[in-house]
């Protein structure tokens, strides 16, 4: 047991109020969990604080609220015996110390009150079970029964109890272990890792929303491949994203192999994480090649092909988001778009020409810069010469994009001829020809055949209409 005192951690005035309330109520009170861990790791911007009171957390929360100058509202969650209040920008959660056991098939615990030690026993990891005393006699003392502080120093994730008990009490913790390993770049202790592998199937009782919260945190960590590889190794990934697992491995045919698209994907995700914190661009990197498993063929003479994998992949994005109960909104559409266009700049980079660049600008619209960031991350060749050449080609693409955009104002453009004008000109009711003419005008602009301006587009429309056998009305221009 470590008896050091950390009064410095408790400078936030809110602790003074909690201590005052606890003294008045004669409740033993501690700050516990993430706040203590992050303070000791010098990650000092934690905005949520967990308070544990021996006996009633709810009673303490009410007292604290009555003492605080802002008199905040207390939210009470009776079933869990917890209460929450906000003070300035901090969220404070109060819980009574408990002895807990979970039922086999749900995360809902049977709660029984207990001592601080009981409460620490039932927490997920030793690094999350440390507490600072808020009691007057030993204010700031670290209570660390499992030597979590040395696990912090050794960068180790370890459960306070036998890992089989800790993980089966709450299987979400298997993901949390991997998430902390990825966020903090810690190692999961071997018994724990074995236990996760053994209990992986228990993840099925966890809601998709909670799983995705952890997955997002893994993706947002500095080197997401640490977490993703652990998910794969423990077979949790097989349950969450089997489409990714299907990319693993190399097949040989007539002595020819293809790259391992799972490990390639992990590299792309790590690469992109050096250049963006945009969660959805990281998701795009994670899913950019998922269409490769279902489209993989070996063609004599051509070798391994993945025709149309971008299109198939973008359709799979929808299914994955739906299955994981992720938002089916513009974020999903963004991921679909990056996946769909993910090979386009690479093709263009082989031979940079105006027309292809114009189309790229049109199709990618405001997401073009993100798409290029993705494509640069997608270069994982170990051949230094090749890598340099590809990166250089992307520089050319970027320059060409600037040049074409300045000249043609193509991004988010609307051709200057509307469907109504086409109808009026040829005296048409709504019909297929209108779409055909509109599409032809758009393509002519993008291919550089006509300028993006009214007169050129109008003349082109007349010619196109004529070729479709349409006649103009007299008063059309
Ligand atoms: N906890 C647990 N088992 C869980 C979730 C949480 O034992 N499945 C405990 C841990 O002691 C944890 C504390 O509850 O430190 C608070 O949980 P939470 O706020 O979810 O995580 P933090 O540790 O605060 O970390 P972060 O803010 O990074 O999620």
GROMACS .gro file of C-alpha atoms and ligand atoms in nm:
model
  506
    1UNK     CA    1   0.000   0.000   0.000
    2UNK     CA    2   0.135   0.337  -0.101
    3UNK     CA    3   0.072   0.615   0.150
    4UNK     CA    4   0.196   0.916  -0.046
    5UNK     CA    5  -0.010   1.231  -0.035
    6UNK     CA    6  -0.111   1.429  -0.343
    7UNK     CA    7  -0.278   1.748  -0.222
    8UNK     CA    8  -0.172   1.915  -0.547
    9UNK     CA    9  -0.414   1.696  -0.737
   10UNK     CA   10  -0.703   1.840  -0.540
   11UNK     CA   11  -0.661   2.212  -0.603
   12UNK     CA   12  -0.994   2.240  -0.785
   13UNK     CA   13  -1.214   2.425  -0.533
   14UNK     CA   14  -1.489   2.172  -0.587
   15UNK     CA   15  -1.295   1.926  -0.369
   16UNK     CA   16  -1.308   2.170  -0.079
   17UNK     CA   17  -1.688   2.171  -0.101
   18UNK     CA   18  -1.701   1.791  -0.124
   19UNK     CA   19  -1.482   1.757   0.185
   20UNK     CA   20  -1.701   2.006   0.372
   21UNK     CA   21  -2.017   1.817   0.275
   22UNK     CA   22  -1.863   1.482   0.366
   23UNK     CA   23  -1.751   1.612   0.704
   24UNK     CA   24  -2.097   1.747   0.779
   25UNK     CA   25  -2.257   1.417   0.682
   26UNK     CA   26  -1.980   1.213   0.846
   27UNK     CA   27  -1.927   1.016   0.523
   28UNK     CA   28  -1.594   0.866   0.421
   29UNK     CA   29  -1.530   1.011   0.074
   30UNK     CA   30  -1.275   0.962  -0.205
   31UNK     CA   31  -1.204   1.068  -0.561
   32UNK     CA   32  -1.136   0.756  -0.762
   33UNK     CA   33  -1.068   0.615  -1.108
   34UNK     CA   34  -0.981   0.811  -1.421
   35UNK     CA   35  -0.916   1.139  -1.241
   36UNK     CA   36  -0.649   0.983  -1.018
   37UNK     CA   37  -0.497   0.785  -1.306
   38UNK     CA   38  -0.477   1.087  -1.533
   39UNK     CA   39  -0.333   1.310  -1.261
   40UNK     CA   40  -0.053   1.059  -1.197
   41UNK     CA   41   0.009   1.035  -1.571
   42UNK     CA   42   0.016   1.414  -1.589
   43UNK     CA   43  -0.274   1.411  -1.832
   44UNK     CA   44  -0.438   1.700  -1.655
   45UNK     CA   45  -0.746   1.792  -1.848
   46UNK     CA   46  -0.996   1.544  -1.713
   47UNK     CA   47  -1.338   1.703  -1.709
   48UNK     CA   48  -1.523   1.423  -1.532
   49UNK     CA   49  -1.460   1.332  -1.172
   50UNK     CA   50  -1.581   1.019  -0.994
   51UNK     CA   51  -1.651   1.044  -0.625
   52UNK     CA   52  -1.715   0.744  -0.406
   53UNK     CA   53  -1.873   0.781  -0.064
   54UNK     CA   54  -1.893   0.499   0.186
   55UNK     CA   55  -2.270   0.469   0.225
   56UNK     CA   56  -2.469   0.711   0.013
   57UNK     CA   57  -2.341   0.889  -0.297
   58UNK     CA   58  -2.679   1.046  -0.359
   59UNK     CA   59  -2.698   1.204  -0.016
   60UNK     CA   60  -2.348   1.346  -0.059
   61UNK     CA   61  -2.428   1.487  -0.403
   62UNK     CA   62  -2.730   1.671  -0.267
   63UNK     CA   63  -2.528   1.818   0.018
   64UNK     CA   64  -2.246   1.927  -0.215
   65UNK     CA   65  -2.499   2.095  -0.448
   66UNK     CA   66  -2.646   2.287  -0.156
   67UNK     CA   67  -2.301   2.417  -0.055
   68UNK     CA   68  -2.178   2.512  -0.403
   69UNK     CA   69  -2.228   2.882  -0.490
   70UNK     CA   70  -2.401   2.790  -0.819
   71UNK     CA   71  -2.651   2.553  -0.650
   72UNK     CA   72  -2.643   2.309  -0.945
   73UNK     CA   73  -2.919   2.061  -1.016
   74UNK     CA   74  -2.852   1.705  -0.906
   75UNK     CA   75  -2.944   1.430  -1.147
   76UNK     CA   76  -3.027   1.111  -0.962
   77UNK     CA   77  -3.013   0.758  -1.107
   78UNK     CA   78  -3.190   0.558  -0.839
   79UNK     CA   79  -3.144   0.211  -0.992
   80UNK     CA   80  -2.769   0.254  -0.992
   81UNK     CA   81  -2.753   0.450  -0.669
   82UNK     CA   82  -2.561   0.728  -0.842
   83UNK     CA   83  -2.601   1.104  -0.877
   84UNK     CA   84  -2.444   1.362  -1.103
   85UNK     CA   85  -2.397   1.736  -1.099
   86UNK     CA   86  -2.207   1.993  -1.304
   87UNK     CA   87  -1.990   2.265  -1.163
   88UNK     CA   88  -1.825   2.506  -1.407
   89UNK     CA   89  -1.704   2.279  -1.685
   90UNK     CA   90  -1.664   1.973  -1.465
   91UNK     CA   91  -1.904   1.680  -1.442
   92UNK     CA   92  -1.902   1.513  -1.103
   93UNK     CA   93  -2.047   1.171  -1.050
   94UNK     CA   94  -2.123   1.040  -0.700
   95UNK     CA   95  -2.160   0.678  -0.613
   96UNK     CA   96  -2.191   0.487  -0.288
   97UNK     CA   97  -1.907   0.239  -0.235
   98UNK     CA   98  -2.033  -0.099  -0.343
   99UNK     CA   99  -1.971  -0.466  -0.356
  100UNK     CA  100  -2.105  -0.571  -0.682
  101UNK     CA  101  -2.180  -0.881  -0.872
  102UNK     CA  102  -2.318  -0.885  -1.221
  103UNK     CA  103  -2.567  -1.134  -1.357
  104UNK     CA  104  -2.457  -1.368  -1.638
  105UNK     CA  105  -2.662  -1.212  -1.912
  106UNK     CA  106  -2.664  -0.843  -1.857
  107UNK     CA  107  -2.447  -0.559  -1.746
  108UNK     CA  108  -2.693  -0.461  -1.475
  109UNK     CA  109  -2.533  -0.526  -1.142
  110UNK     CA  110  -2.688  -0.645  -0.820
  111UNK     CA  111  -2.573  -0.366  -0.597
  112UNK     CA  112  -2.482  -0.411  -0.232
  113UNK     CA  113  -2.306  -0.140  -0.035
  114UNK     CA  114  -1.951  -0.201   0.088
  115UNK     CA  115  -1.623  -0.047   0.198
  116UNK     CA  116  -1.377   0.151  -0.014
  117UNK     CA  117  -1.171  -0.168  -0.053
  118UNK     CA  118  -1.480  -0.359  -0.175
  119UNK     CA  119  -1.539  -0.084  -0.427
  120UNK     CA  120  -1.179  -0.088  -0.547
  121UNK     CA  121  -1.194  -0.467  -0.584
  122UNK     CA  122  -1.478  -0.443  -0.830
  123UNK     CA  123  -1.315  -0.189  -1.060
  124UNK     CA  124  -1.173  -0.276  -1.398
  125UNK     CA  125  -0.799  -0.216  -1.376
  126UNK     CA  126  -0.545  -0.150  -1.104
  127UNK     CA  127  -0.464   0.184  -1.269
  128UNK     CA  128  -0.833   0.275  -1.243
  129UNK     CA  129  -0.881   0.157  -0.887
  130UNK     CA  130  -0.663   0.416  -0.714
  131UNK     CA  131  -0.828   0.676  -0.491
  132UNK     CA  132  -0.729   1.004  -0.324
  133UNK     CA  133  -0.882   1.064   0.016
  134UNK     CA  134  -1.109   1.368   0.052
  135UNK     CA  135  -1.139   1.315   0.427
  136UNK     CA  136  -1.011   1.581   0.665
  137UNK     CA  137  -0.769   1.354   0.851
  138UNK     CA  138  -0.575   1.231   0.547
  139UNK     CA  139  -0.680   1.467   0.266
  140UNK     CA  140  -0.490   1.385  -0.056
  141UNK     CA  141  -0.361   1.044   0.057
  142UNK     CA  142  -0.333   0.789  -0.221
  143UNK     CA  143  -0.514   0.462  -0.149
  144UNK     CA  144  -0.375   0.208  -0.386
  145UNK     CA  145  -0.433  -0.149  -0.264
  146UNK     CA  146  -0.324  -0.319  -0.591
  147UNK     CA  147  -0.013  -0.115  -0.656
  148UNK     CA  148  -0.166   0.055  -0.955
  149UNK     CA  149   0.105   0.319  -0.934
  150UNK     CA  150   0.372   0.068  -1.027
  151UNK     CA  151   0.151  -0.056  -1.313
  152UNK     CA  152   0.140   0.303  -1.434
  153UNK     CA  153   0.519   0.317  -1.420
  154UNK     CA  154   0.554  -0.020  -1.594
  155UNK     CA  155   0.284   0.072  -1.847
  156UNK     CA  156   0.084  -0.234  -1.761
  157UNK     CA  157  -0.289  -0.306  -1.773
  158UNK     CA  158  -0.385  -0.550  -1.502
  159UNK     CA  159  -0.712  -0.637  -1.330
  160UNK     CA  160  -0.743  -0.613  -0.948
  161UNK     CA  161  -0.905  -0.957  -0.923
  162UNK     CA  162  -0.864  -1.271  -1.130
  163UNK     CA  163  -0.920  -1.139  -1.486
  164UNK     CA  164  -1.188  -1.402  -1.556
  165UNK     CA  165  -1.397  -1.250  -1.278
  166UNK     CA  166  -1.334  -0.889  -1.377
  167UNK     CA  167  -1.413  -0.946  -1.745
  168UNK     CA  168  -1.708  -1.169  -1.698
  169UNK     CA  169  -1.855  -0.920  -1.444
  170UNK     CA  170  -1.860  -0.667  -1.728
  171UNK     CA  171  -1.740  -0.782  -2.072
  172UNK     CA  172  -1.715  -0.423  -2.194
  173UNK     CA  173  -1.394  -0.414  -1.993
  174UNK     CA  174  -1.228  -0.637  -2.253
  175UNK     CA  175  -1.265  -0.352  -2.499
  176UNK     CA  176  -1.168  -0.096  -2.238
  177UNK     CA  177  -0.842  -0.285  -2.171
  178UNK     CA  178  -0.758  -0.267  -2.540
  179UNK     CA  179  -0.868   0.094  -2.563
  180UNK     CA  180  -0.642   0.196  -2.272
  181UNK     CA  181  -0.355  -0.004  -2.424
  182UNK     CA  182  -0.400   0.189  -2.746
  183UNK     CA  183  -0.455   0.532  -2.589
  184UNK     CA  184  -0.174   0.509  -2.334
  185UNK     CA  185   0.051   0.274  -2.532
  186UNK     CA  186   0.048   0.028  -2.240
  187UNK     CA  187   0.080  -0.352  -2.249
  188UNK     CA  188  -0.203  -0.577  -2.135
  189UNK     CA  189  -0.068  -0.826  -1.884
  190UNK     CA  190  -0.054  -1.181  -2.026
  191UNK     CA  191  -0.317  -1.342  -1.797
  192UNK     CA  192  -0.552  -1.062  -1.883
  193UNK     CA  193  -0.494  -1.102  -2.255
  194UNK     CA  194  -0.555  -1.475  -2.230
  195UNK     CA  195  -0.872  -1.414  -2.034
  196UNK     CA  196  -0.999  -1.166  -2.296
  197UNK     CA  197  -0.936  -1.421  -2.569
  198UNK     CA  198  -1.114  -1.686  -2.368
  199UNK     CA  199  -1.413  -1.462  -2.288
  200UNK     CA  200  -1.433  -1.280  -2.623
  201UNK     CA  201  -1.775  -1.430  -2.702
  202UNK     CA  202  -1.923  -1.258  -2.396
  203UNK     CA  203  -1.906  -0.933  -2.588
  204UNK     CA  204  -2.242  -1.027  -2.738
  205UNK     CA  205  -2.425  -0.898  -2.428
  206UNK     CA  206  -2.280  -0.550  -2.474
  207UNK     CA  207  -2.479  -0.290  -2.663
  208UNK     CA  208  -2.348  -0.175  -2.999
  209UNK     CA  209  -2.339   0.186  -2.883
  210UNK     CA  210  -2.093   0.105  -2.604
  211UNK     CA  211  -1.880  -0.103  -2.836
  212UNK     CA  212  -1.863   0.181  -3.087
  213UNK     CA  213  -1.769   0.432  -2.814
  214UNK     CA  214  -1.462   0.220  -2.734
  215UNK     CA  215  -1.386   0.157  -3.102
  216UNK     CA  216  -1.393   0.530  -3.167
  217UNK     CA  217  -1.152   0.588  -2.879
  218UNK     CA  218  -0.919   0.324  -3.025
  219UNK     CA  219  -0.940   0.491  -3.364
  220UNK     CA  220  -0.866   0.830  -3.209
  221UNK     CA  221  -0.560   0.704  -3.022
  222UNK     CA  222  -0.214   0.811  -3.141
  223UNK     CA  223  -0.137   0.472  -3.302
  224UNK     CA  224  -0.467   0.291  -3.357
  225UNK     CA  225  -0.297  -0.022  -3.491
  226UNK     CA  226  -0.199  -0.109  -3.134
  227UNK     CA  227  -0.567  -0.147  -3.042
  228UNK     CA  228  -0.676  -0.293  -3.375
  229UNK     CA  229  -0.410  -0.560  -3.362
  230UNK     CA  230  -0.513  -0.653  -3.008
  231UNK     CA  231  -0.876  -0.673  -3.118
  232UNK     CA  232  -0.769  -0.910  -3.392
  233UNK     CA  233  -0.545  -1.118  -3.169
  234UNK     CA  234  -0.815  -1.166  -2.905
  235UNK     CA  235  -1.078  -1.232  -3.174
  236UNK     CA  236  -1.297  -0.948  -3.054
  237UNK     CA  237  -1.261  -0.796  -3.400
  238UNK     CA  238  -1.414  -1.112  -3.549
  239UNK     CA  239  -1.735  -1.019  -3.372
  240UNK     CA  240  -1.727  -0.647  -3.430
  241UNK     CA  241  -1.592  -0.612  -3.783
  242UNK     CA  242  -1.562  -0.952  -3.955
  243UNK     CA  243  -1.529  -0.765  -4.286
  244UNK     CA  244  -1.188  -0.643  -4.172
  245UNK     CA  245  -1.079  -0.984  -4.053
  246UNK     CA  246  -1.164  -1.118  -4.400
  247UNK     CA  247  -0.885  -0.899  -4.539
  248UNK     CA  248  -0.621  -1.081  -4.339
  249UNK     CA  249  -0.388  -1.325  -4.509
  250UNK     CA  250  -0.214  -1.373  -4.841
  251UNK     CA  251  -0.329  -1.617  -5.106
  252UNK     CA  252  -0.101  -1.759  -5.371
  253UNK     CA  253  -0.197  -1.872  -5.718
  254UNK     CA  254   0.057  -1.976  -5.980
  255UNK     CA  255   0.330  -1.846  -5.754
  256UNK     CA  256   0.173  -1.500  -5.729
  257UNK     CA  257   0.055  -1.350  -5.401
  258UNK     CA  258  -0.124  -1.027  -5.317
  259UNK     CA  259  -0.055  -0.799  -5.024
  260UNK     CA  260  -0.211  -0.871  -4.684
  261UNK     CA  261  -0.486  -0.612  -4.693
  262UNK     CA  262  -0.553  -0.628  -4.321
  263UNK     CA  263  -0.200  -0.525  -4.225
  264UNK     CA  264  -0.198  -0.276  -4.509
  265UNK     CA  265  -0.517  -0.122  -4.363
  266UNK     CA  266  -0.359  -0.095  -4.018
  267UNK     CA  267  -0.065   0.091  -4.170
  268UNK     CA  268  -0.296   0.326  -4.355
  269UNK     CA  269  -0.488   0.402  -4.035
  270UNK     CA  270  -0.162   0.474  -3.849
  271UNK     CA  271  -0.036   0.690  -4.134
  272UNK     CA  272  -0.352   0.896  -4.154
  273UNK     CA  273  -0.357   0.940  -3.776
  274UNK     CA  274  -0.033   1.135  -3.806
  275UNK     CA  275  -0.210   1.388  -4.024
  276UNK     CA  276  -0.567   1.412  -3.901
  277UNK     CA  277  -0.780   1.390  -3.587
  278UNK     CA  278  -1.096   1.366  -3.793
  279UNK     CA  279  -1.262   1.050  -3.659
  280UNK     CA  280  -1.455   0.993  -3.983
  281UNK     CA  281  -1.148   1.020  -4.201
  282UNK     CA  282  -0.987   0.760  -3.973
  283UNK     CA  283  -1.299   0.541  -4.017
  284UNK     CA  284  -1.264   0.586  -4.393
  285UNK     CA  285  -0.905   0.466  -4.376
  286UNK     CA  286  -1.017   0.167  -4.169
  287UNK     CA  287  -1.283   0.068  -4.421
  288UNK     CA  288  -1.121   0.181  -4.748
  289UNK     CA  289  -1.032  -0.171  -4.861
  290UNK     CA  290  -1.319  -0.378  -4.716
  291UNK     CA  291  -1.455  -0.437  -5.066
  292UNK     CA  292  -1.139  -0.629  -5.150
  293UNK     CA  293  -1.239  -0.956  -4.985
  294UNK     CA  294  -1.564  -1.004  -5.180
  295UNK     CA  295  -1.418  -0.885  -5.512
  296UNK     CA  296  -1.091  -1.079  -5.504
  297UNK     CA  297  -1.026  -1.288  -5.819
  298UNK     CA  298  -0.728  -1.448  -5.979
  299UNK     CA  299  -0.725  -1.380  -6.351
  300UNK     CA  300  -0.486  -1.571  -6.572
  301UNK     CA  301  -0.241  -1.328  -6.724
  302UNK     CA  302  -0.357  -1.043  -6.498
  303UNK     CA  303  -0.288  -1.188  -6.154
  304UNK     CA  304  -0.493  -1.084  -5.851
  305UNK     CA  305  -0.766  -0.829  -5.917
  306UNK     CA  306  -1.020  -0.650  -5.698
  307UNK     CA  307  -1.240  -0.496  -5.966
  308UNK     CA  308  -1.499  -0.255  -5.831
  309UNK     CA  309  -1.387  -0.300  -5.471
  310UNK     CA  310  -1.435   0.071  -5.400
  311UNK     CA  311  -1.800   0.058  -5.506
  312UNK     CA  312  -1.866  -0.269  -5.320
  313UNK     CA  313  -1.680  -0.128  -5.018
  314UNK     CA  314  -1.888   0.188  -5.009
  315UNK     CA  315  -2.206  -0.023  -5.005
  316UNK     CA  316  -2.060  -0.230  -4.721
  317UNK     CA  317  -2.005   0.089  -4.520
  318UNK     CA  318  -2.381   0.131  -4.496
  319UNK     CA  319  -2.431  -0.226  -4.374
  320UNK     CA  320  -2.157  -0.192  -4.114
  321UNK     CA  321  -2.284   0.141  -3.982
  322UNK     CA  322  -2.636  -0.001  -3.964
  323UNK     CA  323  -2.527  -0.318  -3.785
  324UNK     CA  324  -2.319  -0.120  -3.534
  325UNK     CA  325  -2.605   0.127  -3.480
  326UNK     CA  326  -2.383   0.412  -3.592
  327UNK     CA  327  -2.536   0.731  -3.732
  328UNK     CA  328  -2.671   0.681  -4.086
  329UNK     CA  329  -2.626   1.049  -4.161
  330UNK     CA  330  -2.384   1.275  -4.347
  331UNK     CA  331  -2.092   1.122  -4.154
  332UNK     CA  332  -2.170   0.783  -4.304
  333UNK     CA  333  -2.210   0.938  -4.649
  334UNK     CA  334  -1.872   1.104  -4.607
  335UNK     CA  335  -1.709   0.768  -4.524
  336UNK     CA  336  -1.885   0.609  -4.824
  337UNK     CA  337  -1.761   0.885  -5.048
  338UNK     CA  338  -1.398   0.858  -4.939
  339UNK     CA  339  -1.412   0.477  -4.979
  340UNK     CA  340  -1.574   0.508  -5.322
  341UNK     CA  341  -1.320   0.760  -5.446
  342UNK     CA  342  -1.022   0.617  -5.260
  343UNK     CA  343  -0.838   0.487  -5.569
  344UNK     CA  344  -0.922   0.774  -5.798
  345UNK     CA  345  -0.639   1.016  -5.713
  346UNK     CA  346  -0.396   0.723  -5.726
  347UNK     CA  347  -0.500   0.648  -6.083
  348UNK     CA  348  -0.480   1.015  -6.172
  349UNK     CA  349  -0.136   1.044  -6.016
  350UNK     CA  350  -0.004   0.797  -6.276
  351UNK     CA  351  -0.092   1.046  -6.548
  352UNK     CA  352  -0.207   1.388  -6.438
  353UNK     CA  353  -0.444   1.544  -6.692
  354UNK     CA  354  -0.692   1.832  -6.678
  355UNK     CA  355  -1.004   1.637  -6.751
  356UNK     CA  356  -0.948   1.369  -6.485
  357UNK     CA  357  -0.858   1.633  -6.228
  358UNK     CA  358  -1.168   1.834  -6.315
  359UNK     CA  359  -1.384   1.524  -6.257
  360UNK     CA  360  -1.208   1.451  -5.931
  361UNK     CA  361  -1.275   1.804  -5.808
  362UNK     CA  362  -1.638   1.775  -5.911
  363UNK     CA  363  -1.695   1.434  -5.751
  364UNK     CA  364  -1.504   1.496  -5.428
  365UNK     CA  365  -1.633   1.852  -5.384
  366UNK     CA  366  -1.552   1.992  -5.042
  367UNK     CA  367  -1.397   1.661  -4.931
  368UNK     CA  368  -1.119   1.669  -5.187
  369UNK     CA  369  -0.846   1.770  -4.942
  370UNK     CA  370  -0.948   1.486  -4.707
  371UNK     CA  371  -0.944   1.243  -4.998
  372UNK     CA  372  -0.591   1.345  -5.086
  373UNK     CA  373  -0.483   1.305  -4.723
  374UNK     CA  374  -0.629   0.956  -4.740
  375UNK     CA  375  -0.447   0.872  -5.061
  376UNK     CA  376  -0.114   0.986  -4.923
  377UNK     CA  377  -0.169   0.765  -4.619
  378UNK     CA  378  -0.254   0.478  -4.853
  379UNK     CA  379   0.104   0.465  -4.983
  380UNK     CA  380   0.255   0.184  -4.779
  381UNK     CA  381   0.520   0.056  -5.016
  382UNK     CA  382   0.850  -0.021  -4.848
  383UNK     CA  383   1.037   0.075  -5.164
  384UNK     CA  384   1.174   0.422  -5.086
  385UNK     CA  385   1.213   0.520  -5.449
  386UNK     CA  386   0.856   0.425  -5.530
  387UNK     CA  387   0.721   0.604  -5.224
  388UNK     CA  388   0.903   0.920  -5.321
  389UNK     CA  389   0.768   0.897  -5.675
  390UNK     CA  390   0.408   0.847  -5.558
  391UNK     CA  391   0.427   1.133  -5.309
  392UNK     CA  392   0.571   1.352  -5.579
  393UNK     CA  393   0.286   1.260  -5.812
  394UNK     CA  394   0.038   1.366  -5.544
  395UNK     CA  395   0.216   1.699  -5.525
  396UNK     CA  396   0.152   1.731  -5.898
  397UNK     CA  397  -0.214   1.637  -5.848
  398UNK     CA  398  -0.249   1.906  -5.580
  399UNK     CA  399  -0.087   2.166  -5.805
  400UNK     CA  400  -0.310   2.066  -6.094
  401UNK     CA  401  -0.616   2.084  -5.866
  402UNK     CA  402  -0.525   2.442  -5.775
  403UNK     CA  403  -0.466   2.539  -6.134
  404UNK     CA  404  -0.786   2.382  -6.271
  405UNK     CA  405  -0.994   2.517  -5.986
  406UNK     CA  406  -0.872   2.871  -6.027
  407UNK     CA  407  -0.946   2.849  -6.398
  408UNK     CA  408  -1.270   2.651  -6.411
  409UNK     CA  409  -1.437   2.702  -6.071
  410UNK     CA  410  -1.550   2.344  -6.077
  411UNK     CA  411  -1.594   2.253  -5.709
  412UNK     CA  412  -1.964   2.220  -5.620
  413UNK     CA  413  -2.051   2.374  -5.954
  414UNK     CA  414  -2.398   2.363  -6.106
  415UNK     CA  415  -2.403   2.374  -6.490
  416UNK     CA  416  -2.566   2.702  -6.600
  417UNK     CA  417  -2.850   2.526  -6.786
  418UNK     CA  418  -3.145   2.411  -6.575
  419UNK     CA  419  -3.389   2.131  -6.644
  420UNK     CA  420  -3.664   2.393  -6.679
  421UNK     CA  421  -3.478   2.572  -6.955
  422UNK     CA  422  -3.430   2.244  -7.140
  423UNK     CA  423  -3.804   2.172  -7.111
  424UNK     CA  424  -3.896   2.519  -7.230
  425UNK     CA  425  -3.649   2.513  -7.520
  426UNK     CA  426  -3.770   2.183  -7.660
  427UNK     CA  427  -4.127   2.211  -7.535
  428UNK     CA  428  -4.095   1.899  -7.324
  429UNK     CA  429  -4.292   1.750  -7.037
  430UNK     CA  430  -4.075   1.577  -6.771
  431UNK     CA  431  -3.894   1.294  -6.954
  432UNK     CA  432  -3.565   1.105  -6.975
  433UNK     CA  433  -3.415   1.330  -7.243
  434UNK     CA  434  -3.389   1.617  -6.996
  435UNK     CA  435  -3.155   1.415  -6.776
  436UNK     CA  436  -2.958   1.297  -7.078
  437UNK     CA  437  -2.901   1.654  -7.197
  438UNK     CA  438  -2.808   1.776  -6.848
  439UNK     CA  439  -2.559   1.494  -6.802
  440UNK     CA  440  -2.409   1.560  -7.147
  441UNK     CA  441  -2.361   1.929  -7.062
  442UNK     CA  442  -2.195   1.840  -6.730
  443UNK     CA  443  -1.963   1.591  -6.900
  444UNK     CA  444  -1.872   1.834  -7.176
  445UNK     CA  445  -1.772   2.090  -6.912
  446UNK     CA  446  -1.576   1.838  -6.708
  447UNK     CA  447  -1.400   1.705  -7.017
  448UNK     CA  448  -1.304   2.057  -7.114
  449UNK     CA  449  -1.500   2.047  -7.442
  450UNK     CA  450  -1.700   2.358  -7.352
  451UNK     CA  451  -1.654   2.639  -7.104
  452UNK     CA  452  -1.856   2.652  -6.783
  453UNK     CA  453  -2.063   2.951  -6.905
  454UNK     CA  454  -2.415   3.016  -7.029
  455UNK     CA  455  -2.371   3.073  -7.402
  456UNK     CA  456  -2.138   2.779  -7.462
  457UNK     CA  457  -2.369   2.551  -7.262
  458UNK     CA  458  -2.680   2.681  -7.441
  459UNK     CA  459  -2.533   2.609  -7.786
  460UNK     CA  460  -2.422   2.268  -7.670
  461UNK     CA  461  -2.774   2.196  -7.541
  462UNK     CA  462  -2.926   2.284  -7.882
  463UNK     CA  463  -2.686   2.048  -8.059
  464UNK     CA  464  -2.744   1.768  -7.812
  465UNK     CA  465  -3.123   1.812  -7.838
  466UNK     CA  466  -3.102   1.800  -8.214
  467UNK     CA  467  -2.900   1.480  -8.205
  468UNK     CA  468  -3.177   1.328  -7.992
  469UNK     CA  469  -3.434   1.428  -8.256
  470UNK     CA  470  -3.585   1.716  -8.055
  471UNK     CA  471  -3.702   2.044  -8.210
  472UNK     CA  472  -3.691   2.385  -8.049
  473UNK     CA  473  -3.986   2.615  -7.988
  474UNK     CA  474  -3.954   2.960  -8.151
  475UNK     CA  475  -3.940   3.178  -7.842
  476UNK     CA  476  -3.688   2.967  -7.657
  477UNK     CA  477  -3.370   3.183  -7.629
  478LIG     N1  478  -1.514   0.140  -1.444
  478LIG     C1  479  -1.510   0.002  -1.431
  478LIG     N2  480  -1.564  -0.078  -1.528
  478LIG     C2  481  -1.621  -0.022  -1.639
  478LIG     C3  482  -1.626   0.118  -1.651
  478LIG     C4  483  -1.570   0.196  -1.552
  478LIG     O1  484  -1.457  -0.048  -1.333
  478LIG     N3  485  -1.674  -0.098  -1.731
  478LIG     C5  486  -1.458   0.222  -1.334
  478LIG     C6  487  -1.310   0.250  -1.343
  478LIG     O2  488  -1.263   0.260  -1.213
  478LIG     C7  489  -1.304   0.385  -1.413
  478LIG     C8  490  -1.426   0.456  -1.353
  478LIG     O3  491  -1.521   0.351  -1.336
  478LIG     O4  492  -1.185   0.456  -1.387
  478LIG     C9  493  -1.483   0.565  -1.442
  478LIG     O5  494  -1.517   0.515  -1.568
  478LIG     P1  495  -1.517   0.601  -1.700
  478LIG     O6  496  -1.559   0.741  -1.668
  478LIG     O7  497  -1.592   0.526  -1.802
  478LIG     O8  498  -1.366   0.598  -1.749
  478LIG     P2  499  -1.239   0.672  -1.700
  478LIG     O9  500  -1.150   0.574  -1.629
  478LIG    O10  501  -1.275   0.794  -1.625
  478LIG    O11  502  -1.160   0.706  -1.834
  478LIG     P3  503  -1.206   0.783  -1.966
  478LIG    O12  504  -1.256   0.916  -1.924
  478LIG    O13  505  -1.081   0.786  -2.046
  478LIG    O14  506  -1.311   0.697  -2.029
   0.00000   0.00000   0.00000
